Amino acid sequence: MRCPACGREHKKDASYCPFTGVRLLWRERFSLLLIIIVLPILATKNCGRLHHEIKQPYSAAQKSSRNDNDESTHKKAAVKLSPSDLTRLERLIFELVNGERRKHGLAELMWHDGVAKAARFHSQNMASRKFFSHVDPIEGDLKERLRRNSLKVSVAAENIFNCYGFTDLSEAALKCLQSWMRSEGHRRSILLTTVTFTGVGAARSSDGEIYVTQIFTAP
């Protein structure tokens, strides 16, 4: 019989190993065999499964699910937008906001090219300098930016929004409105009763992120 202690052949009735002095009772011999032979096999099997699970890549469906459920980024594949696409996006948001005002029994806002220019300039600055705030570190807050654009107003409010690409302009405009209506401050701006004019400006950053600004004013 092969000794589990030294690996040599001994007589079956040997009670100890003559080379190592280890006692070779039947129970002890069986336990040693179990440890030396069986456990390494089990460990190898478990290790192989673990490595397989770590190395196995996500399937296309798994990757899509992870991205779609990531509410902190809302990222989809970036698409190229032409200036006309951005103009259309601006108008779609303008129409959706007026539609929301109609639902609440409020008068529609009139489009103002000067206000839209100021809104577009703010979106372009956010896109090019990668910040997202109502306060431009260079151009200042809303009041200062309107003054820089020679716009004299008695009331002013502003909503901003950004997202990373989309596959449909209407979908992007709706996402923008829904995001604003879920925010107490942005919702208040949309439903102001003291404003009469508005303008929307959209811009796209070099990495495909979309920035939208809507300014609400009264003369």
CSV table of C-alpha atoms in Angstrom, one decimal:
chain,number,residue,atom,x,y,z
A,1,MET,CA,0.0,0.0,0.0
A,2,ARG,CA,1.3,3.5,-0.9
A,3,CYS,CA,2.1,5.6,2.1
A,4,PRO,CA,0.3,9.0,2.1
A,5,ALA,CA,3.0,10.4,4.2
A,6,CYS,CA,6.2,9.5,2.2
A,7,GLY,CA,4.7,8.2,-1.0
A,8,ARG,CA,6.5,4.8,-0.8
A,9,GLU,CA,4.9,1.3,-0.8
A,10,HIS,CA,4.5,-0.3,2.6
A,11,LYS,CA,2.9,-3.5,3.8
A,12,LYS,CA,-0.9,-3.3,4.2
A,13,ASP,CA,-0.6,-4.2,7.9
A,14,ALA,CA,2.0,-1.6,8.6
A,15,SER,CA,1.0,0.6,11.5
A,16,TYR,CA,3.6,3.4,10.9
A,17,CYS,CA,5.8,4.7,8.2
A,18,PRO,CA,9.5,3.6,8.7
A,19,PHE,CA,10.8,6.7,7.0
A,20,THR,CA,8.7,9.4,8.6
A,21,GLY,CA,7.5,7.7,11.7
A,22,VAL,CA,3.9,8.8,11.0
A,23,ARG,CA,1.4,6.4,12.4
A,24,LEU,CA,-0.7,4.7,9.8
A,25,LEU,CA,-3.9,3.7,11.5
A,26,TRP,CA,-6.7,2.9,9.0
A,27,ARG,CA,-8.8,6.0,9.9
A,28,GLU,CA,-5.8,8.2,9.8
A,29,ARG,CA,-4.7,6.7,6.4
A,30,PHE,CA,-8.2,7.3,5.0
A,31,SER,CA,-8.2,10.9,6.2
A,32,LEU,CA,-4.8,11.6,4.7
A,33,LEU,CA,-5.9,10.1,1.4
A,34,LEU,CA,-9.0,12.3,1.4
A,35,ILE,CA,-7.0,15.4,2.1
A,36,ILE,CA,-4.2,14.6,-0.4
A,37,ILE,CA,-6.3,13.3,-3.3
A,38,VAL,CA,-9.9,14.5,-3.1
A,39,LEU,CA,-9.6,18.0,-1.9
A,40,PRO,CA,-7.2,19.2,-4.6
A,41,ILE,CA,-9.6,17.9,-7.2
A,42,LEU,CA,-12.5,19.9,-5.7
A,43,ALA,CA,-10.4,23.0,-5.3
A,44,THR,CA,-9.4,22.8,-8.9
A,45,LYS,CA,-13.0,22.5,-10.1
A,46,ASN,CA,-14.1,25.5,-8.0
A,47,CYS,CA,-11.2,27.6,-9.1
A,48,GLY,CA,-11.9,26.9,-12.8
A,49,ARG,CA,-15.5,28.0,-12.4
A,50,LEU,CA,-14.5,31.2,-10.7
A,51,HIS,CA,-12.0,32.1,-13.4
A,52,HIS,CA,-14.6,31.4,-16.0
A,53,GLU,CA,-17.2,33.7,-14.4
A,54,ILE,CA,-14.6,36.5,-14.1
A,55,LYS,CA,-13.3,36.3,-17.6
A,56,GLN,CA,-16.7,35.8,-19.3
A,57,PRO,CA,-17.6,39.1,-21.0
A,58,TYR,CA,-21.1,40.7,-20.9
A,59,SER,CA,-23.4,39.8,-23.7
A,60,ALA,CA,-24.7,42.6,-25.9
A,61,ALA,CA,-28.1,42.4,-24.1
A,62,GLN,CA,-26.4,42.6,-20.7
A,63,LYS,CA,-24.4,45.7,-21.7
A,64,SER,CA,-27.5,47.4,-23.0
A,65,SER,CA,-29.4,46.6,-19.8
A,66,ARG,CA,-26.7,48.0,-17.6
A,67,ASN,CA,-26.5,51.3,-19.6
A,68,ASP,CA,-30.3,51.7,-19.8
A,69,ASN,CA,-30.7,51.3,-16.0
A,70,ASP,CA,-27.9,53.8,-15.2
A,71,GLU,CA,-30.0,56.8,-14.2
A,72,SER,CA,-27.1,58.9,-13.3
A,73,THR,CA,-25.8,59.2,-16.9
A,74,HIS,CA,-28.7,58.5,-19.2
A,75,LYS,CA,-26.1,57.7,-21.8
A,76,LYS,CA,-26.8,56.3,-25.3
A,77,ALA,CA,-24.7,56.2,-28.4
A,78,ALA,CA,-23.8,59.7,-29.4
A,79,VAL,CA,-25.1,60.9,-32.8
A,80,LYS,CA,-24.0,63.8,-34.9
A,81,LEU,CA,-26.4,66.8,-35.0
A,82,SER,CA,-26.4,69.4,-37.6
A,83,PRO,CA,-27.2,73.1,-36.8
A,84,SER,CA,-30.7,72.5,-38.3
A,85,ASP,CA,-31.2,69.6,-36.0
A,86,LEU,CA,-30.4,71.7,-33.0
A,87,THR,CA,-32.7,74.4,-34.2
A,88,ARG,CA,-35.5,71.9,-34.6
A,89,LEU,CA,-34.8,70.6,-31.1
A,90,GLU,CA,-35.1,74.1,-29.7
A,91,ARG,CA,-38.5,74.5,-31.4
A,92,LEU,CA,-39.8,71.2,-30.2
A,93,ILE,CA,-39.0,72.1,-26.6
A,94,PHE,CA,-40.6,75.5,-27.1
A,95,GLU,CA,-43.8,73.8,-28.4
A,96,LEU,CA,-43.8,71.2,-25.6
A,97,VAL,CA,-43.4,73.9,-22.9
A,98,ASN,CA,-46.3,75.9,-24.4
A,99,GLY,CA,-48.4,72.7,-24.5
A,100,GLU,CA,-47.7,72.2,-20.8
A,101,ARG,CA,-48.8,75.7,-20.1
A,102,ARG,CA,-52.0,75.2,-22.0
A,103,LYS,CA,-52.8,72.1,-19.8
A,104,HIS,CA,-52.6,74.3,-16.8
A,105,GLY,CA,-54.8,77.0,-18.3
A,106,LEU,CA,-51.9,79.5,-18.8
A,107,ALA,CA,-51.2,81.7,-21.8
A,108,GLU,CA,-48.6,80.5,-24.4
A,109,LEU,CA,-45.3,82.2,-24.4
A,110,MET,CA,-44.1,84.1,-27.4
A,111,TRP,CA,-40.7,83.3,-29.1
A,112,HIS,CA,-38.1,86.0,-28.7
A,113,ASP,CA,-35.0,85.8,-31.0
A,114,GLY,CA,-32.9,87.9,-28.6
A,115,VAL,CA,-33.7,85.7,-25.7
A,116,ALA,CA,-33.1,82.6,-27.8
A,117,LYS,CA,-29.7,84.0,-28.7
A,118,ALA,CA,-28.8,84.4,-25.1
A,119,ALA,CA,-30.0,80.9,-24.3
A,120,ARG,CA,-28.1,79.4,-27.2
A,121,PHE,CA,-24.9,81.3,-26.1
A,122,HIS,CA,-25.1,79.8,-22.6
A,123,SER,CA,-25.6,76.3,-23.9
A,124,GLN,CA,-22.7,76.7,-26.3
A,125,ASN,CA,-20.5,77.9,-23.4
A,126,MET,CA,-21.5,74.9,-21.2
A,127,ALA,CA,-20.8,72.5,-24.1
A,128,SER,CA,-17.4,74.0,-25.0
A,129,ARG,CA,-16.2,74.5,-21.4
A,130,LYS,CA,-17.9,71.4,-19.9
A,131,PHE,CA,-19.7,72.9,-17.0
A,132,PHE,CA,-23.4,72.7,-16.1
A,133,SER,CA,-24.7,75.6,-14.1
A,134,HIS,CA,-26.9,78.6,-14.2
A,135,VAL,CA,-23.8,80.6,-13.4
A,136,ASP,CA,-21.2,80.9,-16.1
A,137,PRO,CA,-17.7,81.2,-14.5
A,138,ILE,CA,-16.9,83.8,-17.2
A,139,GLU,CA,-20.1,85.4,-18.3
A,140,GLY,CA,-21.9,85.5,-15.0
A,141,ASP,CA,-25.4,84.7,-13.8
A,142,LEU,CA,-28.6,85.0,-15.8
A,143,LYS,CA,-29.1,88.7,-15.0
A,144,GLU,CA,-25.5,89.5,-16.1
A,145,ARG,CA,-25.8,87.4,-19.3
A,146,LEU,CA,-29.1,89.1,-20.3
A,147,ARG,CA,-27.4,92.5,-19.8
A,148,ARG,CA,-24.5,91.5,-22.0
A,149,ASN,CA,-27.0,90.7,-24.7
A,150,SER,CA,-28.7,94.1,-24.3
A,151,LEU,CA,-31.9,92.6,-23.0
A,152,LYS,CA,-33.8,94.7,-20.5
A,153,VAL,CA,-36.3,92.6,-18.6
A,154,SER,CA,-38.4,93.0,-15.4
A,155,VAL,CA,-38.7,89.2,-14.8
A,156,ALA,CA,-36.3,86.4,-15.8
A,157,ALA,CA,-36.1,82.7,-15.1
A,158,GLU,CA,-34.0,80.0,-16.7
A,159,ASN,CA,-34.1,76.2,-17.1
A,160,ILE,CA,-31.1,74.1,-18.2
A,161,PHE,CA,-30.8,70.4,-19.2
A,162,ASN,CA,-28.2,68.0,-20.6
A,163,CYS,CA,-28.1,64.5,-21.9
A,164,TYR,CA,-25.7,62.3,-23.8
A,165,GLY,CA,-27.1,61.7,-27.2
A,166,PHE,CA,-30.4,60.3,-28.4
A,167,THR,CA,-31.8,58.6,-31.4
A,168,ASP,CA,-34.8,60.9,-32.0
A,169,LEU,CA,-35.2,64.6,-31.6
A,170,SER,CA,-38.8,64.3,-30.4
A,171,GLU,CA,-37.6,61.8,-27.8
A,172,ALA,CA,-34.9,64.2,-26.6
A,173,ALA,CA,-37.3,67.1,-26.4
A,174,LEU,CA,-39.8,65.1,-24.4
A,175,LYS,CA,-37.1,63.8,-22.0
A,176,CYS,CA,-36.1,67.4,-21.5
A,177,LEU,CA,-39.7,68.5,-20.6
A,178,GLN,CA,-40.3,65.5,-18.3
A,179,SER,CA,-37.1,66.2,-16.5
A,180,TRP,CA,-38.0,69.8,-15.9
A,181,MET,CA,-41.6,69.0,-14.8
A,182,ARG,CA,-40.2,66.6,-12.2
A,183,SER,CA,-38.1,69.4,-10.7
A,184,GLU,CA,-40.0,71.8,-8.5
A,185,GLY,CA,-37.8,74.8,-9.5
A,186,HIS,CA,-37.9,74.1,-13.2
A,187,ARG,CA,-41.6,73.4,-13.2
A,188,ARG,CA,-42.2,76.7,-11.5
A,189,SER,CA,-40.3,78.5,-14.3
A,190,ILE,CA,-42.4,76.8,-16.9
A,191,LEU,CA,-45.7,77.7,-15.2
A,192,LEU,CA,-44.8,81.3,-14.3
A,193,THR,CA,-47.8,83.6,-14.8
A,194,THR,CA,-45.6,86.8,-14.9
A,195,VAL,CA,-43.5,86.0,-18.1
A,196,THR,CA,-44.5,86.5,-21.7
A,197,PHE,CA,-41.4,85.7,-23.8
A,198,THR,CA,-39.1,82.8,-24.1
A,199,GLY,CA,-36.2,81.5,-26.1
A,200,VAL,CA,-34.6,78.1,-26.3
A,201,GLY,CA,-30.9,77.4,-27.2
A,202,ALA,CA,-29.3,74.0,-27.8
A,203,ALA,CA,-25.7,73.0,-28.3
A,204,ARG,CA,-23.6,69.8,-28.7
A,205,SER,CA,-20.2,69.2,-27.1
A,206,SER,CA,-17.3,67.6,-28.9
A,207,ASP,CA,-18.1,64.3,-27.1
A,208,GLY,CA,-21.7,64.3,-28.1
A,209,GLU,CA,-23.3,65.7,-24.9
A,210,ILE,CA,-26.4,67.9,-25.5
A,211,TYR,CA,-27.0,71.1,-23.5
A,212,VAL,CA,-30.3,73.0,-23.6
A,213,THR,CA,-31.1,76.3,-22.0
A,214,GLN,CA,-34.6,78.0,-21.9
A,215,ILE,CA,-34.9,81.5,-20.7
A,216,PHE,CA,-38.3,83.1,-19.6
A,217,THR,CA,-38.7,86.9,-19.6
A,218,ALA,CA,-41.1,89.7,-19.3
A,219,PRO,CA,-40.3,93.3,-20.5
